[in-house]
Amino acid sequence: MQSLQVDLGERSYPIYIGRGLLGQAQLFERHIAGRQIAIVTNDTVAPLYLEALCHTLAKYSITPIILPDGEAFKNWETLQLIFDALLAARHDRRTTVIALGGGVIGDMAGFASACYQRGVDFIQVPTTLLSQVDSSVGGKTGINHPLGKNMVGAFYQPKAVVIDTDSLRTLPSRELSAGLAEVIKYGLICDAPFLGWLESNVDALRALDDAALRHAIERSCAAKARVVGSDERESGLRAILNLGHTFGHAIETHMGYGVWLHGEAVAAGTAMALEMSRRLGWIAEAERNRALRLFIRAGLPIVPPVEMTPEHFLGHMAVDKKVLDGQLRLVLLRSVGDAVVTADYPAAVLQETLVANYQALFEQLRSQ
Amino acid sequence: MQSLQVDLGERSYPIYIGRGLLGQAQLFERHIAGRQIAIVTNDTVAPLYLEALCHTLAKYSITPIILPDGEAFKNWETLQLIFDALLAARHDRRTTVIALGGGVIGDMAGFASACYQRGVDFIQVPTTLLSQVDSSVGGKTGINHPLGKNMVGAFYQPKAVVIDTDSLRTLPSRELSAGLAEVIKYGLICDAPFLGWLESNVDALRALDDAALRHAIERSCAAKARVVGSDERESGLRAILNLGHTFGHAIETHMGYGVWLHGEAVAAGTAMALEMSRRLGWIAEAERNRALRLFIRAGLPIVPPVEMTPEHFLGHMAVDKKVLDGQLRLVLLRSVGDAVVTADYPAAVLQETLVANYQALFEQLRSQ
């Protein structure tokens, strides 16, 4: 087992990474203060791992809370089911909520923990690659609003993150690819050598090689922990973690939550951010192509939905959380491994980026 | 104008108390970072003060958000109206939300501010005595759940609290009395000399004497600021602020939110806490009677609803936020001016307290 620390003063917590961690009771027990726990999961993950986790934690009074699976359910109505269950089973302030599932479960269980009786403990047990490398670390929690993704939420840190890499054995390959979008992101924004490692290991990752997976997860979590440790509430640096997300959120919102997986939308959105960085003269065409080829090899889309016009993008992006005093800030690459957040770009270059021919680019790169 | 400080490190903020503060633009401007503001109020307060406040803040882009009035609307559906309006008007993270109204408006606008884009600035402008002396200070925000009051919320501090005592001129006398319940509470839990002052000045307060009101508000806010400053997240001492609230919340939940005013339920609940403290031998009968007489003179009920059985009380109190590991902790008085939070009492004394004849006590005290 490997272990990392997210340094946030009195809100610091460990990330444990290894095989079979779902069965290690003492890992959990050191982070559980009371006698009650609630395990929040969904109807896809519950049949796979809920019984095993309940067995591990048999000494506690357990309330299982099983939600419908999918980003489309990341809303208030579903969140309310958590509060209903906690209150019906009379969970008090000393309870611990455990999020067992992917990013949607982690975001909702975390937000419910932030709000239930104004805050109770919670533990992240992410079971998808995407949630293991990204959403389970850093304390961003929340739900979607019909007018924007993650618009209602809280910064609320878990007591621990327990990553059992065995859970990736049951993950559909489309979801594994979606997770790789965020893994590649860390290489692009702050770790150029990691990008080289990924080029050599993307096939091993897709084949679920455990050593490769553990290395990718640890390096991704370490990058995220560094960034979050220096800017917990996203007043500056932390925003670079959103490379590709402003374009990507527009895709998710426009297509309807859950039609594109988050990682897929981030991949296509990152393709747009790379294209814009190239048009600004910050990265070379060869660098853009190298990154796009890696996304393609990871099984990810680099072409935004054909039905989305520039007006669609601009409309959705106007409510992005990075808008300040009316100015849309974008995460772009100064060079590979060096991201910046900036509103200082010509509007024309954004416009050109929105109408660029990504389909032609995809066909050209695929045939090389 | 008087001014106090709530000391919470980087989350410290001032409380301004005085006449005509709604018209003082510079008081607000020093706490507003961006260009956008949203004023959250209700359909009772809006006709009285919204135009004046908009005039004061005319240099900003203002979104007024007018909610239906009353505790019955302190729920998710109404909260959603705030998010809808903020998103429709494209408020970004640099926006400031201003709560203009009583405790319900402050709790909901504060909770919306805590959650909107994971947290934006807000300013409390309480217009009722109850919210001026209690709910606007200390950062408790939230909404009710059908199974319990304030069960969903956040600790989230405002940037400033602006108390314009002129707003009490339009307050119905029943609501003024409800506010006095919390004022009397401070005397009982931590300021015995203030209780003596209140006995001499309760008639002046009910007659809206401005000097008396300002003194009562300042002394109450100072007490609250001291307690909150030493225990922001209610891990210990802060719970004493809930004298009478555990019984009182049971009354509010049982009768339906808004049937009893919060202050009325707190008064009857405090009568029960006083009775229990007397039965434990901690305070004398004369001390209990002295406090109850003050409640009666303030126009407040000291008799819980006749239709509520001990089983009703115990059922509602089992989900109180002060329950820990199954034990119901109560706020009781060791002596007048000295409250404690304790689960260390015989169950029989609680039972006797729930069946005591408060109506007979009321008639006895009223006739003296």
XYZ file of C-alpha atoms in Angstrom:
736
model
C 0.000 0.000 0.000
C 1.169 3.511 -0.815
C 0.070 6.539 1.123
C 0.118 10.267 0.376
C -0.888 13.251 2.463
C -3.018 16.240 1.407
C -1.608 19.101 3.490
C -4.339 21.497 4.580
C -3.486 22.289 8.191
C -6.126 20.910 10.534
C -8.049 19.621 7.509
C -5.129 17.443 6.267
C -5.886 13.842 5.343
C -4.263 10.742 3.866
C -4.806 9.033 0.522
C -4.258 5.252 0.668
C -3.603 3.426 -2.634
C -3.355 -0.361 -2.969
C -4.993 -3.685 -3.692
C -7.649 -5.144 -1.404
C -8.038 -2.033 0.766
C -11.832 -2.485 0.939
C -11.140 -5.404 3.270
C -8.802 -3.579 5.661
C -10.933 -2.600 8.648
C -8.211 -0.784 10.581
C -7.642 1.651 7.690
C -11.240 2.821 8.070
C -11.484 2.595 11.846
C -8.790 5.165 12.465
C -10.985 7.741 10.683
C -14.392 6.878 12.197
C -15.273 8.727 15.419
C -18.747 7.427 16.314
C -20.786 4.254 16.187
C -22.952 5.020 13.180
C -21.934 5.023 9.534
C -23.860 5.507 6.317
C -22.544 4.015 3.080
C -23.729 5.996 0.065
C -23.430 4.089 -3.206
C -25.408 3.444 -6.391
C -27.300 0.550 -7.911
C -24.352 -0.399 -10.155
C -21.657 -0.432 -7.465
C -23.799 -1.845 -4.629
C -24.039 -5.400 -6.049
C -20.242 -5.416 -6.556
C -18.778 -3.981 -3.344
C -21.399 -3.005 -0.758
C -21.548 -6.391 0.962
C -17.766 -6.617 1.212
C -17.496 -3.143 2.748
C -20.347 -3.852 5.198
C -18.494 -7.013 6.230
C -15.292 -5.037 6.828
C -17.173 -2.481 8.939
C -19.465 -4.931 10.740
C -18.711 -3.446 14.164
C -20.604 -0.261 13.283
C -24.312 0.440 12.914
C -24.558 0.760 9.103
C -27.202 2.523 7.007
C -26.737 1.659 3.309
C -28.065 4.349 0.958
C -28.333 3.175 -2.645
C -28.908 5.889 -5.264
C -29.686 5.550 -8.971
C -26.497 5.514 -11.066
C -25.473 8.373 -13.326
C -24.636 12.061 -13.726
C -28.300 12.669 -14.617
C -29.140 11.973 -10.955
C -26.564 14.384 -9.520
C -29.287 16.779 -8.437
C -31.206 17.958 -5.419
C -33.903 15.278 -5.628
C -31.310 12.508 -5.269
C -29.365 14.392 -2.596
C -32.586 14.603 -0.618
C -32.713 10.789 -0.518
C -29.470 10.874 1.509
C -30.876 13.362 4.030
C -34.125 11.361 4.270
C -32.222 8.155 5.031
C -29.869 9.791 7.557
C -32.771 11.366 9.433
C -34.970 8.273 9.279
C -32.134 6.251 10.868
C -31.462 9.119 13.320
C -27.839 9.700 12.431
C -26.317 12.295 14.719
C -23.443 14.736 14.263
C -20.860 12.103 15.138
C -21.841 9.874 12.198
C -19.472 9.133 9.305
C -20.655 9.051 5.709
C -18.709 6.779 3.341
C -18.894 7.472 -0.394
C -18.544 4.153 -2.274
C -18.588 4.749 -6.030
C -17.510 7.125 -8.751
C -17.364 10.900 -8.967
C -21.106 11.444 -8.833
C -21.409 9.446 -5.602
C -18.383 11.205 -4.096
C -19.668 14.663 -5.016
C -23.148 13.995 -3.668
C -22.150 12.099 -0.513
C -19.533 14.778 0.195
C -22.020 17.617 -0.252
C -24.584 15.784 1.889
C -21.880 15.389 4.579
C -21.061 19.104 4.359
C -24.720 20.033 4.906
C -26.163 17.328 7.181
C -26.525 18.955 10.612
C -24.095 21.576 9.187
C -21.298 19.065 8.683
C -20.402 15.452 9.549
C -17.302 13.351 8.785
C -16.932 11.549 5.504
C -14.555 9.131 3.787
C -14.068 8.773 0.050
C -13.855 5.241 -1.363
C -13.637 5.943 -5.113
C -14.220 2.926 -7.359
C -13.654 4.481 -10.807
C -10.337 5.639 -12.220
C -11.706 9.142 -12.746
C -12.776 9.561 -9.140
C -9.564 7.954 -7.858
C -7.284 10.371 -9.682
C -9.391 13.482 -9.469
C -12.748 14.065 -7.819
C -12.176 12.163 -4.555
C -9.187 14.359 -3.664
C -9.455 18.058 -2.861
C -12.827 18.542 -1.241
C -14.900 19.819 -4.138
C -18.429 18.544 -3.598
C -21.754 19.492 -5.109
C -24.661 18.887 -7.423
C -25.686 20.133 -10.848
C -28.286 22.777 -11.600
C -30.301 22.737 -14.848
C -28.402 25.915 -15.806
C -24.882 24.746 -14.941
C -22.724 21.887 -13.737
C -21.575 21.810 -10.091
C -23.180 25.196 -9.484
C -24.370 24.275 -5.975
C -21.859 22.750 -3.576
C -19.208 23.188 -0.921
C -15.483 22.924 -0.351
C -15.507 20.135 2.215
C -12.565 17.811 2.815
C -12.871 14.083 3.572
C -11.159 12.481 6.581
C -9.434 9.981 4.260
C -9.429 8.688 0.681
C -9.224 4.885 0.329
C -8.356 3.783 -3.227
C -8.665 0.032 -3.778
C -7.213 -0.570 -7.249
C -8.966 -3.959 -7.404
C -12.210 -2.093 -7.981
C -10.955 -1.134 -11.458
C -11.278 -4.814 -12.518
C -15.042 -4.354 -12.840
C -14.918 -0.929 -14.500
C -16.263 -0.757 -18.089
C -13.496 0.116 -20.527
C -15.302 3.288 -21.632
C -15.129 4.537 -18.040
C -11.489 3.570 -17.685
C -10.759 5.721 -20.747
C -12.743 8.577 -19.236
C -10.496 8.400 -16.175
C -7.398 8.526 -18.365
C -8.519 11.954 -19.610
C -7.837 13.378 -16.138
C -4.588 11.403 -15.817
C -3.304 12.898 -19.085
C -4.415 16.307 -17.831
C -1.879 16.225 -14.975
C 0.918 15.615 -17.484
C -0.234 18.545 -19.594
C -0.683 21.073 -16.796
C 2.238 20.373 -14.475
C 4.231 17.199 -15.157
C 5.719 16.919 -18.667
C 7.876 13.846 -17.814
C 4.683 12.021 -16.755
C 3.312 12.645 -20.245
C 6.255 10.699 -21.654
C 5.611 7.879 -19.184
C 1.965 7.788 -20.260
C 2.931 7.497 -23.934
C 4.928 4.373 -23.024
C 2.260 2.919 -20.716
C -1.159 3.840 -22.079
C -1.661 0.335 -23.461
C -0.688 -1.272 -20.132
C -3.147 1.015 -18.352
C -5.969 0.067 -20.686
C -5.056 -3.603 -20.099
C -5.396 -3.006 -16.308
C -1.743 -3.693 -15.465
C -1.785 -3.137 -11.713
C 1.692 -1.657 -11.324
C 1.011 0.817 -14.121
C -2.360 1.750 -12.629
C -0.890 2.305 -9.176
C 1.867 4.503 -10.590
C -0.594 6.578 -12.640
C -2.963 6.992 -9.691
C -0.203 7.897 -7.245
C 1.392 10.430 -9.576
C -1.994 11.982 -10.388
C -3.020 12.184 -6.719
C 0.370 13.656 -5.800
C -0.071 16.382 -8.423
C -3.578 17.115 -7.237
C -2.538 17.150 -3.569
C 0.241 19.667 -4.356
C -2.097 22.018 -6.203
C -4.941 21.740 -3.657
C -2.506 22.142 -0.747
C -1.429 25.503 -2.107
C -4.904 26.798 -3.032
C -7.768 24.955 -1.353
C -10.589 27.310 -2.364
C -9.464 27.994 -5.934
C -8.549 31.622 -5.519
C -5.733 31.139 -8.048
C -3.512 28.204 -8.991
C -6.113 25.488 -8.374
C -8.054 26.584 -11.442
C -5.385 24.994 -13.686
C -6.903 21.625 -12.722
C -9.791 22.681 -14.937
C -7.859 22.371 -18.208
C -10.459 21.445 -20.837
C -13.284 21.699 -18.290
C -14.795 25.007 -19.382
C -15.317 23.704 -22.917
C -16.097 20.255 -21.481
C -18.776 21.484 -19.067
C -20.447 23.288 -21.969
C -20.563 19.963 -23.831
C -21.969 18.110 -20.829
C -24.601 20.757 -20.115
C -25.627 21.054 -23.761
C -25.838 17.327 -24.456
C -27.676 16.566 -21.208
C -25.892 15.268 -18.138
C -24.631 11.733 -18.631
C -24.807 11.509 -22.429
C -21.095 12.231 -22.678
C -19.052 10.914 -19.765
C -17.267 13.686 -17.868
C -13.842 12.395 -18.970
C -14.962 12.284 -22.593
C -16.155 15.881 -22.462
C -12.874 16.876 -20.777
C -10.889 15.158 -23.559
C -12.742 17.003 -26.325
C -12.578 20.194 -24.242
C -8.830 19.763 -23.780
C -8.462 19.307 -27.541
C -10.061 22.754 -27.871
C -7.783 24.254 -25.192
C -4.756 22.764 -26.969
C -5.948 24.169 -30.289
C -6.433 27.604 -28.743
C -2.994 27.488 -27.087
C -1.501 26.654 -30.499
C -3.382 29.484 -32.220
C -2.027 31.895 -29.593
C 1.470 30.695 -30.552
C 2.101 29.230 -27.069
C 2.537 25.588 -28.043
C 3.696 24.124 -31.350
C 1.507 22.148 -33.720
C 3.638 19.058 -32.994
C 2.983 19.405 -29.254
C -0.756 19.728 -29.811
C -0.680 16.652 -32.050
C 1.342 14.631 -29.556
C -1.235 15.281 -26.822
C -4.179 14.586 -29.119
C -2.640 11.271 -30.220
C -2.386 10.240 -26.587
C -6.094 10.989 -26.048
C -6.935 8.925 -29.153
C -4.793 6.005 -27.943
C -6.552 6.231 -24.577
C -9.871 5.677 -26.351
C -11.097 9.242 -25.944
C -12.902 11.662 -28.289
C -11.129 14.834 -29.453
C -14.016 16.115 -31.581
C -16.730 18.190 -29.905
C -20.368 17.352 -30.741
C -21.109 18.321 -34.356
C -24.428 19.902 -33.340
C -22.809 22.479 -31.033
C -22.390 25.958 -32.536
C -20.047 28.661 -31.174
C -23.143 30.352 -29.748
C -23.970 27.210 -27.794
C -20.480 27.130 -26.329
C -20.398 30.834 -25.473
C -23.845 30.684 -23.877
C -22.921 27.798 -21.576
C -19.449 29.145 -20.806
C -20.862 32.485 -19.661
C -22.016 30.836 -16.416
C -18.700 29.062 -15.780
C -17.418 29.451 -12.219
C -14.201 30.969 -13.609
C -16.115 33.988 -14.969
C -15.220 37.035 -12.859
C -16.880 40.432 -13.351
C -18.092 39.305 -16.769
C -14.700 38.085 -18.058
C -14.353 34.448 -19.108
C -11.046 33.040 -17.860
C -9.720 29.952 -19.631
C -7.075 27.412 -18.682
C -4.524 27.295 -21.508
C -1.010 25.913 -21.960
C 1.986 28.250 -22.074
C 3.932 25.131 -22.877
C 3.472 21.410 -22.274
C 3.567 20.942 -18.476
C 2.806 24.609 -17.748
C -0.832 25.739 -17.572
C -2.104 29.274 -16.951
C -5.525 30.739 -16.176
C -6.115 33.813 -18.272
C -8.761 36.170 -19.613
C -6.088 37.888 -21.715
C -6.697 36.513 -25.230
C -8.198 38.011 -28.392
C -11.899 37.172 -28.733
C -11.185 36.275 -32.350
C -8.877 33.443 -31.317
C -11.582 31.963 -29.081
C -14.006 32.241 -31.987
C -11.553 30.489 -34.348
C -11.066 27.766 -31.748
C -14.814 27.158 -31.549
C -15.158 26.709 -35.323
C -11.934 24.746 -35.990
C -12.304 21.456 -37.871
C -11.578 18.873 -35.165
C -12.995 16.032 -37.264
C -10.382 16.621 -39.986
C -7.671 16.794 -37.322
C -8.860 13.507 -35.833
C -8.790 11.773 -39.214
C -5.348 13.121 -39.992
C -3.898 12.001 -36.628
C -5.590 8.618 -36.665
C -4.167 7.781 -40.085
C -0.597 8.706 -39.173
C -23.589 53.973 15.531
C -22.087 51.240 17.696
C -19.857 48.559 16.320
C -18.740 45.159 17.633
C -16.381 42.565 16.219
C -16.903 38.807 15.948
C -13.386 37.402 16.320
C -12.885 34.340 14.124
C -9.406 34.822 12.665
C -9.570 35.379 8.932
C -13.363 34.998 9.102
C -13.795 37.904 11.587
C -16.459 40.491 10.815
C -18.113 43.589 12.281
C -21.640 44.094 13.591
C -22.911 47.659 13.090
C -25.857 48.816 15.238
C -27.652 52.134 14.820
C -30.471 54.173 13.309
C -30.711 54.770 9.564
C -27.911 52.367 8.604
C -29.875 51.128 5.561
C -29.078 54.487 3.964
C -25.325 54.462 4.630
C -23.722 53.335 1.367
C -20.121 53.391 2.599
C -20.923 50.842 5.368
C -21.920 48.342 2.704
C -19.314 49.269 0.106
C -16.377 48.349 2.303
C -17.674 44.753 2.338
C -18.611 44.331 -1.351
C -15.820 43.049 -3.627
C -17.459 42.833 -7.063
C -19.958 44.684 -9.217
C -22.940 42.405 -8.764
C -25.157 42.061 -5.722
C -28.305 40.071 -5.036
C -30.738 41.233 -2.359
C -32.706 38.330 -0.925
C -35.845 39.405 0.928
C -39.499 38.405 1.307
C -42.856 39.772 0.190
C -43.476 41.388 3.593
C -40.149 43.190 3.923
C -39.702 44.104 0.244
C -42.450 46.787 0.165
C -40.959 48.351 3.328
C -37.191 48.460 2.718
C -36.131 47.029 -0.640
C -36.406 50.284 -2.567
C -34.430 52.183 0.059
C -31.621 49.629 0.047
C -31.519 49.539 -3.764
C -31.216 53.314 -3.736
C -28.308 53.133 -1.274
C -26.540 50.553 -3.438
C -27.415 52.076 -6.821
C -23.812 51.855 -8.074
C -24.022 48.047 -8.231
C -25.839 45.745 -10.612
C -28.664 44.515 -8.348
C -30.773 41.353 -8.617
C -33.688 41.503 -6.160
C -34.919 38.058 -5.087
C -38.273 38.163 -3.289
C -39.332 34.982 -1.489
C -42.632 34.117 0.169
C -42.636 35.095 3.866
C -42.544 32.551 6.671
C -40.827 29.611 8.353
C -43.053 27.271 6.294
C -41.028 28.331 3.227
C -37.616 27.670 4.782
C -37.115 24.639 2.599
C -35.280 23.431 -0.474
C -37.939 24.540 -2.941
C -37.619 28.163 -1.834
C -33.820 27.961 -1.639
C -33.840 26.801 -5.237
C -35.499 30.092 -6.230
C -32.337 31.894 -5.055
C -30.045 29.654 -7.155
C -32.361 30.024 -10.151
C -32.266 33.816 -9.915
C -28.484 33.984 -9.375
C -27.821 31.746 -12.375
C -30.388 33.447 -14.607
C -28.693 36.804 -13.922
C -25.263 35.143 -14.315
C -23.869 36.028 -10.930
C -20.250 34.943 -10.662
C -18.089 33.967 -7.689
C -17.331 37.603 -6.890
C -20.977 38.438 -6.263
C -22.301 39.488 -2.833
C -25.625 38.260 -1.491
C -27.420 40.575 0.944
C -30.009 39.067 3.294
C -32.699 41.694 4.018
C -35.268 40.328 6.450
C -35.709 38.134 9.484
C -34.135 34.871 10.546
C -35.676 32.785 7.801
C -34.296 35.089 5.102
C -30.871 35.227 6.804
C -30.683 31.449 7.184
C -31.697 30.797 3.587
C -29.682 33.572 1.951
C -26.670 32.548 4.050
C -26.995 28.891 3.098
C -27.464 29.828 -0.559
C -24.286 31.952 -0.307
C -22.418 29.017 1.252
C -23.425 26.729 -1.629
C -23.623 28.957 -4.718
C -20.530 28.138 -6.762
C -19.228 26.613 -3.502
C -19.316 29.909 -1.640
C -19.810 33.641 -2.300
C -19.773 36.658 0.035
C -22.833 37.670 1.973
C -23.992 40.447 4.285
C -26.701 40.148 6.910
C -29.208 43.004 7.184
C -31.592 41.672 9.848
C -34.894 43.541 10.168
C -36.503 41.674 13.088
C -35.400 41.809 16.706
C -34.931 38.040 16.784
C -32.581 38.007 13.806
C -30.732 41.103 15.047
C -29.895 39.581 18.421
C -29.405 36.001 17.393
C -29.598 34.390 13.980
C -27.701 37.017 11.949
C -24.580 36.609 14.101
C -22.480 33.453 14.204
C -22.748 31.897 10.766
C -25.388 29.249 11.326
C -27.295 28.924 8.069
C -29.665 26.297 6.755
C -33.108 25.056 5.899
C -35.634 22.769 7.541
C -36.341 19.152 6.631
C -39.800 17.599 7.149
C -38.170 15.448 9.857
C -36.275 18.193 11.689
C -35.557 21.894 11.934
C -32.288 23.279 10.494
C -31.141 19.748 9.667
C -29.527 20.809 6.383
C -27.150 23.750 6.419
C -23.660 25.129 6.837
C -21.494 27.116 9.202
C -20.812 30.101 6.965
C -19.923 33.538 8.282
C -21.150 36.819 6.764
C -18.752 39.627 5.810
C -20.717 42.052 8.000
C -23.965 42.402 9.952
C -25.795 45.720 9.515
C -28.512 46.289 12.145
C -30.724 49.299 11.438
C -32.856 49.692 14.554
C -35.327 51.845 12.608
C -36.561 48.657 10.963
C -38.122 47.605 14.278
C -40.687 50.436 13.879
C -42.604 48.309 11.382
C -42.268 45.019 13.261
C -45.549 43.490 14.537
C -45.590 43.420 18.332
C -45.928 39.606 18.371
C -42.611 39.377 16.512
C -40.955 41.906 18.807
C -41.933 39.686 21.736
C -40.531 36.637 19.930
C -37.197 38.465 19.659
C -37.248 39.237 23.378
C -37.219 35.473 24.057
C -33.663 35.296 22.707
C -32.665 38.514 24.503
C -33.823 37.062 27.832
C -31.937 33.872 26.950
C -28.576 35.695 27.054
C -29.310 36.889 30.568
C -30.191 33.383 31.676
C -27.196 31.588 30.147
C -24.318 34.004 30.735
C -25.247 37.499 31.949
C -27.246 37.608 35.183
C -26.887 41.418 35.598
C -28.485 41.843 32.160
C -31.510 39.931 33.459
C -31.953 42.609 36.113
C -31.668 45.323 33.463
C -34.331 43.554 31.398
C -36.726 43.430 34.349
C -36.418 47.222 34.594
C -36.647 47.834 30.846
C -38.977 45.243 29.344
C -41.810 47.762 29.062
C -39.524 50.314 27.354
C -38.411 47.639 24.903
C -41.999 46.718 24.058
C -42.720 50.436 23.571
C -39.800 50.618 21.069
C -37.651 52.993 23.107
C -34.620 53.324 20.840
C -31.947 53.646 23.521
C -33.280 50.573 25.324
C -33.439 48.621 22.077
C -29.880 49.536 21.127
C -28.595 48.524 24.552
C -30.447 45.188 24.454
C -29.229 44.442 20.923
C -25.628 45.393 21.656
C -25.469 43.371 24.871
C -27.075 40.356 23.176
C -24.754 40.535 20.161
C -21.736 40.949 22.431
C -22.707 37.797 24.343
C -23.251 35.881 21.145
C -19.975 37.116 19.625
C -18.071 35.972 22.742
C -19.592 32.496 22.664
C -19.217 32.047 18.887
C -15.671 33.401 18.961
C -14.657 30.665 21.357
C -16.518 27.796 19.607
C -17.489 28.530 16.022
C -18.618 25.024 15.055
C -20.439 24.125 18.269
C -18.058 21.459 19.493
C -18.768 22.540 23.070
C -19.655 25.863 24.684
C -21.676 27.222 21.761
C -24.453 24.735 22.464
C -25.504 26.794 25.519
C -27.008 29.282 23.049
C -29.647 26.608 22.499
C -31.269 26.997 25.929
C -34.918 26.080 25.423
C -34.322 25.187 21.780
C -34.445 21.396 22.059
C -37.924 21.531 23.601
C -38.728 24.504 21.368
C -37.752 22.791 18.099
C -39.951 19.849 19.078
C -42.860 22.287 19.442
C -42.122 23.947 16.091
C -41.747 20.637 14.262
C -44.843 19.134 15.844
C -47.111 22.133 15.311
C -45.910 22.709 11.737
C -43.303 25.300 10.867
C -44.596 28.831 11.340
C -47.626 28.098 13.551
C -45.653 29.041 16.630
C -43.036 31.747 16.046
C -39.520 30.520 16.790
C -39.202 32.883 19.758
C -42.519 31.710 21.173
C -41.425 28.086 20.983
C -38.100 29.027 22.596
C -39.944 30.783 25.441
C -42.116 27.741 26.194
C -39.083 25.491 25.720
C -37.065 27.615 28.137
C -39.886 27.343 30.665
C -39.421 23.574 30.430
C -35.626 23.846 30.777
C -36.107 26.092 33.845
C -38.558 23.612 35.332
C -36.127 20.749 34.751
C -33.237 22.718 36.261
C -35.393 23.353 39.326
C -36.382 19.678 39.601
C -32.683 18.777 39.500
C -32.192 21.134 42.438
C -29.913 23.434 40.450
C -32.030 26.596 40.584
C -34.555 27.666 43.190
C -38.293 27.926 42.605
C -38.051 31.686 43.070
C -35.414 31.909 40.316
C -37.560 29.878 37.945
C -40.559 32.089 38.727
C -38.567 35.286 38.252
C -37.525 34.178 34.745
C -41.015 33.005 33.850
C -42.518 36.311 34.945
C -40.128 38.127 32.629
C -41.259 35.966 29.714
C -44.891 36.711 30.570
C -44.213 40.461 30.784
C -42.456 40.230 27.406
C -45.691 38.871 25.904
C -44.431 35.322 25.514
C -46.028 31.906 26.169
C -44.625 29.667 28.901
C -47.093 26.808 28.349
C -46.275 24.173 25.723
C -49.078 23.122 23.355
C -51.721 21.166 25.252
C -51.917 18.558 22.477
C -48.264 17.531 22.815
C -47.641 14.349 24.827
C -44.261 13.321 26.326
C -43.998 10.787 23.472
C -44.332 13.606 20.941
C -41.534 15.545 22.621
C -39.217 12.532 22.953
C -39.786 11.504 19.332
C -38.900 14.928 17.949
C -36.007 15.451 20.367
C -34.367 12.161 19.320
C -33.244 13.811 16.066
C -31.909 16.968 17.747
C -28.438 17.981 16.548
C -27.203 17.760 20.140
C -27.853 13.996 20.240
C -24.484 12.190 20.269
C -24.193 8.416 20.084
C -27.845 8.067 21.067
C -27.654 10.355 24.130
C -29.864 13.452 24.257
C -27.891 16.380 25.630
C -29.910 19.266 27.075
C -29.016 22.846 27.903
C -29.893 23.442 31.553
C -29.096 26.095 34.177
C -26.644 25.345 36.999
C -27.660 28.749 38.268
C -29.072 31.907 36.734
C -26.387 33.200 34.335
C -24.612 29.818 34.100
C -25.811 27.288 31.521
C -24.411 23.790 30.941
C -24.894 21.182 28.219
C -25.403 17.781 29.758
C -26.683 14.268 29.134
C -26.171 13.486 32.817
C -29.700 13.660 34.261
C -32.159 10.979 35.458
C -34.632 10.011 32.722
C -37.399 10.306 35.329
C -36.704 14.038 35.787
C -37.027 14.621 32.046
C -40.287 12.670 32.115
C -41.612 14.760 35.039
C -40.608 17.906 33.196
C -42.598 16.838 30.144
C -45.793 16.248 32.158
C -45.543 19.221 34.546
C -48.579 21.528 34.737
C -47.342 24.686 33.032
C -50.860 26.079 32.671
C -51.334 26.123 36.449
C -47.924 27.740 36.856
C -48.834 30.409 34.314
C -52.109 31.218 36.100
C -50.371 31.368 39.459
C -47.638 33.715 38.207
C -50.006 35.918 36.217
C -52.245 36.479 39.230
C -49.411 37.461 41.577
